[in-house]
Amino acid sequence: MRLVKVRSHEEMSEFAARHILDKVKSNSKVSLGLATGGTPVRTYELLIEDYRKNHTSYEHVFTYNLDEYAGIAADHPNSYRYFMFEHLFNHINIPNENVHIPRGTASDIKKEAKRYEKLIDSIGGVDLQILGIGENGHIGFNEPGTPFDTRTHIVELTESTRQANSRYFDEYSEVPKHAITMGIATILKSKEILLLASGEQKADAIYRMFEGAVSNDCPASVLRTHQNVIVIADEKAVSKLEKVRIG
Ligand code: GLP
């Protein structure tokens, strides 16, 4: 696992956008695993800026999102589908049929999880997976305790995750209790993983990911078993790590 320490959220976003653009330019049919949350928003903005300026084409790019809330309609402003179109897809030339996001309102959600897993299997895992990290070390919506061999599945969100995500909702009670997410084994199938972390609220999770045991108490720690992971983290996110290393 390679750690790239950067000074700020902006530098983290610039590094991530450059990395994604390199992939898209060297392989026009690249498959990208994408994440939602506040962390990658600026990265997506930079991709849009590049698209407007340099016309980098996404015509043949395929995307696979990590997760989606269960029970929220696709066109609801809090759905991850809505988020992705709002923050990226509406502003670049990716065809709608190349975009894949789990369907949180599927009538048989377990069947939907199986369908999504099969889809990712059919491409042999994504070429590049972008990840954020939860304050409790979750990746996607794989909360602490999730076995490492889990495939795309339905999860019950922890109180900590619901609290952290409630900032996007009018009321805490509106935050869904369940979600559908790529499993840890699904994420590990990615050929390359780029994890982004910014801010001191992520410092604990980053510390545990690097210095703690590889254990499902901190789902992100499993990334230490993958051959090709880059973590881009700003000063605040690595603050606990540095203390340990210096001391
Ligand atoms: C959510 C998402 C994750 C994301 C995490 C961090 O729960 N399911 O994919 O990485 O929260 O979000 P943020 O970037 O807003 O801190």
PDB file of C-alpha atoms and ligand atoms in Angstrom:
ATOM      1  CA  MET A   1       0.000   0.000   0.000  1.00  0.00           C
ATOM      2  CA  ARG A   2       1.573   3.267  -1.097  1.00  0.00           C
ATOM      3  CA  LEU A   3       0.846   6.419   0.883  1.00  0.00           C
ATOM      4  CA  VAL A   4       0.945   9.776  -0.871  1.00  0.00           C
ATOM      5  CA  LYS A   5       0.780  12.575   1.662  1.00  0.00           C
ATOM      6  CA  VAL A   6      -0.533  15.854   0.335  1.00  0.00           C
ATOM      7  CA  ARG A   7      -1.051  19.229   1.986  1.00  0.00           C
ATOM      8  CA  SER A   8      -4.713  19.775   1.367  1.00  0.00           C
ATOM      9  CA  HIS A   9      -8.024  18.507   0.072  1.00  0.00           C
ATOM     10  CA  GLU A  10      -7.302  20.413  -3.140  1.00  0.00           C
ATOM     11  CA  GLU A  11      -3.952  18.651  -3.682  1.00  0.00           C
ATOM     12  CA  MET A  12      -5.584  15.291  -2.951  1.00  0.00           C
ATOM     13  CA  SER A  13      -8.236  16.030  -5.567  1.00  0.00           C
ATOM     14  CA  GLU A  14      -5.666  17.170  -8.137  1.00  0.00           C
ATOM     15  CA  PHE A  15      -3.640  13.983  -7.673  1.00  0.00           C
ATOM     16  CA  ALA A  16      -6.747  11.798  -7.977  1.00  0.00           C
ATOM     17  CA  ALA A  17      -8.077  13.616 -11.046  1.00  0.00           C
ATOM     18  CA  ARG A  18      -4.689  13.369 -12.782  1.00  0.00           C
ATOM     19  CA  HIS A  19      -4.514   9.664 -12.013  1.00  0.00           C
ATOM     20  CA  ILE A  20      -8.011   9.014 -13.368  1.00  0.00           C
ATOM     21  CA  LEU A  21      -7.311  11.090 -16.473  1.00  0.00           C
ATOM     22  CA  ASP A  22      -4.094   9.155 -17.152  1.00  0.00           C
ATOM     23  CA  LYS A  23      -6.112   5.932 -17.113  1.00  0.00           C
ATOM     24  CA  VAL A  24      -8.865   7.290 -19.355  1.00  0.00           C
ATOM     25  CA  LYS A  25      -6.317   8.652 -21.832  1.00  0.00           C
ATOM     26  CA  SER A  26      -4.283   5.449 -21.984  1.00  0.00           C
ATOM     27  CA  ASN A  27      -7.317   3.148 -22.241  1.00  0.00           C
ATOM     28  CA  SER A  28     -10.471   4.669 -23.717  1.00  0.00           C
ATOM     29  CA  LYS A  29     -12.474   1.614 -22.556  1.00  0.00           C
ATOM     30  CA  VAL A  30     -11.282   1.750 -18.951  1.00  0.00           C
ATOM     31  CA  SER A  31     -13.712   0.607 -16.243  1.00  0.00           C
ATOM     32  CA  LEU A  32     -13.865   2.925 -13.249  1.00  0.00           C
ATOM     33  CA  GLY A  33     -15.287   2.058  -9.853  1.00  0.00           C
ATOM     34  CA  LEU A  34     -16.666   5.280  -8.392  1.00  0.00           C
ATOM     35  CA  ALA A  35     -17.495   6.505  -4.922  1.00  0.00           C
ATOM     36  CA  THR A  36     -19.877   9.096  -3.520  1.00  0.00           C
ATOM     37  CA  GLY A  37     -19.541  11.208  -0.379  1.00  0.00           C
ATOM     38  CA  GLY A  38     -17.956  14.611   0.113  1.00  0.00           C
ATOM     39  CA  THR A  39     -14.395  13.406  -0.461  1.00  0.00           C
ATOM     40  CA  PRO A  40     -14.396  12.861  -4.261  1.00  0.00           C
ATOM     41  CA  VAL A  41     -16.612  15.853  -5.187  1.00  0.00           C
ATOM     42  CA  ARG A  42     -13.704  18.163  -6.012  1.00  0.00           C
ATOM     43  CA  THR A  43     -11.979  15.368  -7.960  1.00  0.00           C
ATOM     44  CA  TYR A  44     -15.103  15.055 -10.109  1.00  0.00           C
ATOM     45  CA  GLU A  45     -15.181  18.841 -10.574  1.00  0.00           C
ATOM     46  CA  LEU A  46     -11.617  18.721 -11.862  1.00  0.00           C
ATOM     47  CA  LEU A  47     -12.574  15.978 -14.331  1.00  0.00           C
ATOM     48  CA  ILE A  48     -15.393  18.206 -15.559  1.00  0.00           C
ATOM     49  CA  GLU A  49     -13.029  21.197 -15.866  1.00  0.00           C
ATOM     50  CA  ASP A  50     -10.653  19.037 -17.904  1.00  0.00           C
ATOM     51  CA  TYR A  51     -13.505  17.813 -20.083  1.00  0.00           C
ATOM     52  CA  ARG A  52     -14.561  21.390 -20.865  1.00  0.00           C
ATOM     53  CA  LYS A  53     -11.009  22.469 -21.602  1.00  0.00           C
ATOM     54  CA  ASN A  54      -9.404  19.412 -23.198  1.00  0.00           C
ATOM     55  CA  HIS A  55     -12.440  17.386 -24.339  1.00  0.00           C
ATOM     56  CA  THR A  56     -11.147  14.129 -22.839  1.00  0.00           C
ATOM     57  CA  SER A  57     -13.700  11.603 -24.049  1.00  0.00           C
ATOM     58  CA  TYR A  58     -15.674   9.221 -21.822  1.00  0.00           C
ATOM     59  CA  GLU A  59     -17.641   7.789 -24.725  1.00  0.00           C
ATOM     60  CA  HIS A  60     -16.278   4.274 -24.183  1.00  0.00           C
ATOM     61  CA  VAL A  61     -15.595   4.452 -20.445  1.00  0.00           C
ATOM     62  CA  PHE A  62     -17.635   2.210 -18.119  1.00  0.00           C
ATOM     63  CA  THR A  63     -18.423   3.116 -14.519  1.00  0.00           C
ATOM     64  CA  TYR A  64     -19.530   0.955 -11.608  1.00  0.00           C
ATOM     65  CA  ASN A  65     -20.565   2.675  -8.405  1.00  0.00           C
ATOM     66  CA  LEU A  66     -19.763   1.210  -5.048  1.00  0.00           C
ATOM     67  CA  ASP A  67     -23.074   1.516  -3.323  1.00  0.00           C
ATOM     68  CA  GLU A  68     -26.599   2.913  -3.104  1.00  0.00           C
ATOM     69  CA  TYR A  69     -29.095   3.504  -0.332  1.00  0.00           C
ATOM     70  CA  ALA A  70     -31.910   0.978  -0.152  1.00  0.00           C
ATOM     71  CA  GLY A  71     -35.422   2.277  -0.597  1.00  0.00           C
ATOM     72  CA  ILE A  72     -34.560   5.694  -2.062  1.00  0.00           C
ATOM     73  CA  ALA A  73     -35.843   6.283  -5.605  1.00  0.00           C
ATOM     74  CA  ALA A  74     -33.226   6.822  -8.326  1.00  0.00           C
ATOM     75  CA  ASP A  75     -34.417  10.396  -8.936  1.00  0.00           C
ATOM     76  CA  HIS A  76     -34.451  11.344  -5.238  1.00  0.00           C
ATOM     77  CA  PRO A  77     -31.839  14.062  -4.529  1.00  0.00           C
ATOM     78  CA  ASN A  78     -30.313  11.893  -1.793  1.00  0.00           C
ATOM     79  CA  SER A  79     -29.838   8.837  -3.969  1.00  0.00           C
ATOM     80  CA  TYR A  80     -26.275   8.075  -4.981  1.00  0.00           C
ATOM     81  CA  ARG A  81     -27.475   7.812  -8.601  1.00  0.00           C
ATOM     82  CA  TYR A  82     -28.685  11.414  -8.410  1.00  0.00           C
ATOM     83  CA  PHE A  83     -25.401  12.435  -6.782  1.00  0.00           C
ATOM     84  CA  MET A  84     -23.320  10.888  -9.558  1.00  0.00           C
ATOM     85  CA  PHE A  85     -25.306  12.506 -12.360  1.00  0.00           C
ATOM     86  CA  GLU A  86     -25.301  15.844 -10.578  1.00  0.00           C
ATOM     87  CA  HIS A  87     -21.585  15.826  -9.753  1.00  0.00           C
ATOM     88  CA  LEU A  88     -20.168  14.102 -12.823  1.00  0.00           C
ATOM     89  CA  PHE A  89     -22.162  12.236 -15.449  1.00  0.00           C
ATOM     90  CA  ASN A  90     -24.389  15.145 -16.556  1.00  0.00           C
ATOM     91  CA  HIS A  91     -21.269  17.137 -17.386  1.00  0.00           C
ATOM     92  CA  ILE A  92     -19.188  14.674 -19.436  1.00  0.00           C
ATOM     93  CA  ASN A  93     -19.957  12.620 -22.537  1.00  0.00           C
ATOM     94  CA  ILE A  94     -20.431   9.225 -20.882  1.00  0.00           C
ATOM     95  CA  PRO A  95     -23.426   7.362 -22.391  1.00  0.00           C
ATOM     96  CA  ASN A  96     -26.105   6.500 -19.797  1.00  0.00           C
ATOM     97  CA  GLU A  97     -25.876   2.814 -20.692  1.00  0.00           C
ATOM     98  CA  ASN A  98     -22.210   2.762 -19.616  1.00  0.00           C
ATOM     99  CA  VAL A  99     -23.124   3.878 -16.091  1.00  0.00           C
ATOM    100  CA  HIS A 100     -23.788   1.183 -13.493  1.00  0.00           C
ATOM    101  CA  ILE A 101     -25.128   1.856 -10.014  1.00  0.00           C
ATOM    102  CA  PRO A 102     -26.893  -0.694  -7.784  1.00  0.00           C
ATOM    103  CA  ARG A 103     -30.681  -0.245  -7.846  1.00  0.00           C
ATOM    104  CA  GLY A 104     -31.734   0.578  -4.312  1.00  0.00           C
ATOM    105  CA  THR A 105     -35.430   0.238  -5.076  1.00  0.00           C
ATOM    106  CA  ALA A 106     -35.297  -3.116  -6.891  1.00  0.00           C
ATOM    107  CA  SER A 107     -38.301  -5.211  -5.852  1.00  0.00           C
ATOM    108  CA  ASP A 108     -36.004  -8.096  -4.965  1.00  0.00           C
ATOM    109  CA  ILE A 109     -32.954  -6.381  -3.537  1.00  0.00           C
ATOM    110  CA  LYS A 110     -31.051  -9.612  -2.860  1.00  0.00           C
ATOM    111  CA  LYS A 111     -31.455 -10.559  -6.496  1.00  0.00           C
ATOM    112  CA  GLU A 112     -30.226  -7.078  -7.420  1.00  0.00           C
ATOM    113  CA  ALA A 113     -27.087  -7.627  -5.315  1.00  0.00           C
ATOM    114  CA  LYS A 114     -26.427 -10.886  -7.190  1.00  0.00           C
ATOM    115  CA  ARG A 115     -26.993  -9.207 -10.558  1.00  0.00           C
ATOM    116  CA  TYR A 116     -24.552  -6.425  -9.673  1.00  0.00           C
ATOM    117  CA  GLU A 117     -21.903  -8.839  -8.477  1.00  0.00           C
ATOM    118  CA  LYS A 118     -22.221 -10.846 -11.706  1.00  0.00           C
ATOM    119  CA  LEU A 119     -21.837  -7.682 -13.724  1.00  0.00           C
ATOM    120  CA  ILE A 120     -18.540  -6.870 -12.025  1.00  0.00           C
ATOM    121  CA  ASP A 121     -17.429 -10.488 -12.340  1.00  0.00           C
ATOM    122  CA  SER A 122     -18.137 -10.361 -16.050  1.00  0.00           C
ATOM    123  CA  ILE A 123     -15.448  -7.674 -16.494  1.00  0.00           C
ATOM    124  CA  GLY A 124     -13.051  -9.403 -14.086  1.00  0.00           C
ATOM    125  CA  GLY A 125     -13.202  -6.527 -11.565  1.00  0.00           C
ATOM    126  CA  VAL A 126     -12.880  -2.833 -12.382  1.00  0.00           C
ATOM    127  CA  ASP A 127      -9.609  -1.401 -13.693  1.00  0.00           C
ATOM    128  CA  LEU A 128      -9.469   1.434 -11.174  1.00  0.00           C
ATOM    129  CA  GLN A 129     -11.574   1.709  -8.020  1.00  0.00           C
ATOM    130  CA  ILE A 130     -11.883   5.063  -6.254  1.00  0.00           C
ATOM    131  CA  LEU A 131     -12.631   4.757  -2.537  1.00  0.00           C
ATOM    132  CA  GLY A 132     -13.361   7.091   0.313  1.00  0.00           C
ATOM    133  CA  ILE A 133     -13.199   5.885   3.903  1.00  0.00           C
ATOM    134  CA  GLY A 134     -15.776   6.067   6.668  1.00  0.00           C
ATOM    135  CA  GLU A 135     -14.879   7.449  10.089  1.00  0.00           C
ATOM    136  CA  ASN A 136     -15.161   3.904  11.431  1.00  0.00           C
ATOM    137  CA  GLY A 137     -12.949   2.522   8.648  1.00  0.00           C
ATOM    138  CA  HIS A 138     -15.750   1.383   6.357  1.00  0.00           C
ATOM    139  CA  ILE A 139     -15.217   1.127   2.610  1.00  0.00           C
ATOM    140  CA  GLY A 140     -18.243   1.327   0.356  1.00  0.00           C
ATOM    141  CA  PHE A 141     -20.868   0.546   2.991  1.00  0.00           C
ATOM    142  CA  ASN A 142     -18.943  -2.401   4.411  1.00  0.00           C
ATOM    143  CA  GLU A 143     -19.226  -1.656   8.082  1.00  0.00           C
ATOM    144  CA  PRO A 144     -16.891  -3.027  10.802  1.00  0.00           C
ATOM    145  CA  GLY A 145     -17.449  -6.753  11.231  1.00  0.00           C
ATOM    146  CA  THR A 146     -18.095  -7.439   7.539  1.00  0.00           C
ATOM    147  CA  PRO A 147     -16.266 -10.645   6.534  1.00  0.00           C
ATOM    148  CA  PHE A 148     -13.538 -10.091   3.954  1.00  0.00           C
ATOM    149  CA  ASP A 149     -15.051 -12.620   1.530  1.00  0.00           C
ATOM    150  CA  THR A 150     -18.338 -10.702   1.223  1.00  0.00           C
ATOM    151  CA  ARG A 151     -19.701 -10.035  -2.275  1.00  0.00           C
ATOM    152  CA  THR A 152     -22.245  -7.349  -3.212  1.00  0.00           C
ATOM    153  CA  HIS A 153     -24.789  -7.441  -0.402  1.00  0.00           C
ATOM    154  CA  ILE A 154     -27.407  -5.606   1.637  1.00  0.00           C
ATOM    155  CA  VAL A 155     -26.183  -3.923   4.813  1.00  0.00           C
ATOM    156  CA  GLU A 156     -27.692  -2.368   7.876  1.00  0.00           C
ATOM    157  CA  LEU A 157     -25.956   0.983   8.391  1.00  0.00           C
ATOM    158  CA  THR A 158     -24.367   1.711  11.766  1.00  0.00           C
ATOM    159  CA  GLU A 159     -25.442   4.695  13.834  1.00  0.00           C
ATOM    160  CA  SER A 160     -22.033   6.301  13.244  1.00  0.00           C
ATOM    161  CA  THR A 161     -22.445   6.112   9.455  1.00  0.00           C
ATOM    162  CA  ARG A 162     -26.043   7.338   9.600  1.00  0.00           C
ATOM    163  CA  GLN A 163     -24.951  10.258  11.794  1.00  0.00           C
ATOM    164  CA  ALA A 164     -22.059  11.126   9.452  1.00  0.00           C
ATOM    165  CA  ASN A 165     -24.306  10.976   6.379  1.00  0.00           C
ATOM    166  CA  SER A 166     -27.209  12.849   7.996  1.00  0.00           C
ATOM    167  CA  ARG A 167     -25.620  16.141   6.922  1.00  0.00           C
ATOM    168  CA  TYR A 168     -27.048  15.518   3.457  1.00  0.00           C
ATOM    169  CA  PHE A 169     -30.592  14.963   4.733  1.00  0.00           C
ATOM    170  CA  ASP A 170     -33.130  17.397   6.232  1.00  0.00           C
ATOM    171  CA  GLU A 171     -33.638  15.151   9.230  1.00  0.00           C
ATOM    172  CA  TYR A 172     -31.729  12.306  10.812  1.00  0.00           C
ATOM    173  CA  SER A 173     -34.845  10.113  10.667  1.00  0.00           C
ATOM    174  CA  GLU A 174     -34.753  10.367   6.856  1.00  0.00           C
ATOM    175  CA  VAL A 175     -31.320   8.694   6.604  1.00  0.00           C
ATOM    176  CA  PRO A 176     -31.910   5.177   5.257  1.00  0.00           C
ATOM    177  CA  LYS A 177     -31.159   2.259   7.542  1.00  0.00           C
ATOM    178  CA  HIS A 178     -30.060  -0.073   4.767  1.00  0.00           C
ATOM    179  CA  ALA A 179     -27.929   0.063   1.651  1.00  0.00           C
ATOM    180  CA  ILE A 180     -26.660  -2.166  -1.112  1.00  0.00           C
ATOM    181  CA  THR A 181     -22.890  -2.213  -1.506  1.00  0.00           C
ATOM    182  CA  MET A 182     -20.104  -3.948  -3.342  1.00  0.00           C
ATOM    183  CA  GLY A 183     -18.630  -6.382  -0.840  1.00  0.00           C
ATOM    184  CA  ILE A 184     -15.033  -6.385   0.319  1.00  0.00           C
ATOM    185  CA  ALA A 185     -14.208  -9.290  -2.009  1.00  0.00           C
ATOM    186  CA  THR A 186     -15.813  -7.336  -4.878  1.00  0.00           C
ATOM    187  CA  ILE A 187     -13.610  -4.317  -4.138  1.00  0.00           C
ATOM    188  CA  LEU A 188     -10.501  -6.496  -3.862  1.00  0.00           C
ATOM    189  CA  LYS A 189     -11.113  -7.763  -7.420  1.00  0.00           C
ATOM    190  CA  SER A 190     -10.224  -4.268  -8.696  1.00  0.00           C
ATOM    191  CA  LYS A 191      -6.935  -4.157 -10.560  1.00  0.00           C
ATOM    192  CA  GLU A 192      -5.977  -0.925  -8.853  1.00  0.00           C
ATOM    193  CA  ILE A 193      -7.424   1.012  -5.918  1.00  0.00           C
ATOM    194  CA  LEU A 194      -7.107   4.700  -5.097  1.00  0.00           C
ATOM    195  CA  LEU A 195      -8.318   5.600  -1.599  1.00  0.00           C
ATOM    196  CA  LEU A 196      -8.847   9.280  -0.806  1.00  0.00           C
ATOM    197  CA  ALA A 197      -8.921  10.710   2.696  1.00  0.00           C
ATOM    198  CA  SER A 198      -9.101  14.265   3.895  1.00  0.00           C
ATOM    199  CA  GLY A 199      -9.718  15.917   7.249  1.00  0.00           C
ATOM    200  CA  GLU A 200      -9.049  15.062  10.871  1.00  0.00           C
ATOM    201  CA  GLN A 201     -12.300  13.129  11.238  1.00  0.00           C
ATOM    202  CA  LYS A 202     -10.581  10.457   9.095  1.00  0.00           C
ATOM    203  CA  ALA A 203      -7.332  10.386  11.112  1.00  0.00           C
ATOM    204  CA  ASP A 204      -8.370   7.460  13.319  1.00  0.00           C
ATOM    205  CA  ALA A 205      -9.500   5.349  10.386  1.00  0.00           C
ATOM    206  CA  ILE A 206      -6.265   6.068   8.491  1.00  0.00           C
ATOM    207  CA  TYR A 207      -4.203   5.202  11.552  1.00  0.00           C
ATOM    208  CA  ARG A 208      -6.048   1.902  11.991  1.00  0.00           C
ATOM    209  CA  MET A 209      -5.843   1.101   8.294  1.00  0.00           C
ATOM    210  CA  PHE A 210      -2.039   1.415   8.286  1.00  0.00           C
ATOM    211  CA  GLU A 211      -1.009   0.565  11.821  1.00  0.00           C
ATOM    212  CA  GLY A 212      -3.763  -1.609  13.267  1.00  0.00           C
ATOM    213  CA  ALA A 213      -4.331  -5.298  12.694  1.00  0.00           C
ATOM    214  CA  VAL A 214      -5.662  -6.489   9.340  1.00  0.00           C
ATOM    215  CA  SER A 215      -9.054  -7.246  10.773  1.00  0.00           C
ATOM    216  CA  ASN A 216     -12.689  -6.759   9.924  1.00  0.00           C
ATOM    217  CA  ASP A 217     -12.920  -4.373  12.897  1.00  0.00           C
ATOM    218  CA  CYS A 218     -11.453  -1.879  10.407  1.00  0.00           C
ATOM    219  CA  PRO A 219     -12.641  -2.949   6.929  1.00  0.00           C
ATOM    220  CA  ALA A 220     -10.141  -0.647   5.145  1.00  0.00           C
ATOM    221  CA  SER A 221      -7.231  -2.573   6.725  1.00  0.00           C
ATOM    222  CA  VAL A 222      -7.930  -5.364   4.214  1.00  0.00           C
ATOM    223  CA  LEU A 223      -6.441  -3.130   1.520  1.00  0.00           C
ATOM    224  CA  ARG A 224      -3.006  -4.054   2.912  1.00  0.00           C
ATOM    225  CA  THR A 225      -3.542  -7.476   1.310  1.00  0.00           C
ATOM    226  CA  HIS A 226      -4.060  -5.982  -2.181  1.00  0.00           C
ATOM    227  CA  GLN A 227      -1.105  -5.574  -4.533  1.00  0.00           C
ATOM    228  CA  ASN A 228      -1.946  -2.216  -6.045  1.00  0.00           C
ATOM    229  CA  VAL A 229      -3.328   0.389  -3.655  1.00  0.00           C
ATOM    230  CA  ILE A 230      -2.489   4.079  -3.449  1.00  0.00           C
ATOM    231  CA  VAL A 231      -3.771   6.085  -0.483  1.00  0.00           C
ATOM    232  CA  ILE A 232      -3.841   9.835  -1.040  1.00  0.00           C
ATOM    233  CA  ALA A 233      -4.326  11.571   2.268  1.00  0.00           C
ATOM    234  CA  ASP A 234      -3.976  15.155   3.422  1.00  0.00           C
ATOM    235  CA  GLU A 235      -2.063  16.354   6.487  1.00  0.00           C
ATOM    236  CA  LYS A 236      -5.046  16.183   8.813  1.00  0.00           C
ATOM    237  CA  ALA A 237      -5.977  12.672   7.735  1.00  0.00           C
ATOM    238  CA  VAL A 238      -2.440  11.380   8.395  1.00  0.00           C
ATOM    239  CA  SER A 239      -1.967  13.350  11.632  1.00  0.00           C
ATOM    240  CA  LYS A 240      -2.206  10.298  13.930  1.00  0.00           C
ATOM    241  CA  LEU A 241      -0.008   8.250  11.646  1.00  0.00           C
ATOM    242  CA  GLU A 242       2.758  10.828  11.678  1.00  0.00           C
ATOM    243  CA  LYS A 243       2.719  11.067  15.459  1.00  0.00           C
ATOM    244  CA  VAL A 244       3.200   7.333  15.694  1.00  0.00           C
ATOM    245  CA  ARG A 245       5.986   7.281  13.132  1.00  0.00           C
ATOM    246  CA  ILE A 246       7.839  10.273  14.541  1.00  0.00           C
ATOM    247  CA  GLY A 247       7.414   9.233  18.174  1.00  0.00           C
TER     248      GLY A 247
HETATM  249  C1  GLP B   1     -20.341   6.921   2.775  1.00  0.00           C
HETATM  250  C2  GLP B   1     -20.102   6.109   1.493  1.00  0.00           C
HETATM  251  C3  GLP B   1     -18.659   5.751   1.315  1.00  0.00           C
HETATM  252  C4  GLP B   1     -17.816   6.981   1.579  1.00  0.00           C
HETATM  253  C5  GLP B   1     -17.934   7.389   3.018  1.00  0.00           C
HETATM  254  C6  GLP B   1     -17.164   8.654   3.370  1.00  0.00           C
HETATM  255  O1  GLP B   1     -20.895   6.183   3.802  1.00  0.00           O
HETATM  256  N1  GLP B   1     -20.880   4.935   1.398  1.00  0.00           N
HETATM  257  O2  GLP B   1     -18.454   5.222   0.023  1.00  0.00           O
HETATM  258  O3  GLP B   1     -16.480   6.702   1.291  1.00  0.00           O
HETATM  259  O4  GLP B   1     -19.280   7.577   3.375  1.00  0.00           O
HETATM  260  O5  GLP B   1     -17.884   9.799   3.006  1.00  0.00           O
HETATM  261  P1  GLP B   1     -17.297  11.253   2.940  1.00  0.00           P
HETATM  262  O6  GLP B   1     -16.413  11.287   1.757  1.00  0.00           O
HETATM  263  O7  GLP B   1     -18.481  12.152   2.792  1.00  0.00           O
HETATM  264  O8  GLP B   1     -16.572  11.464   4.211  1.00  0.00           O
END
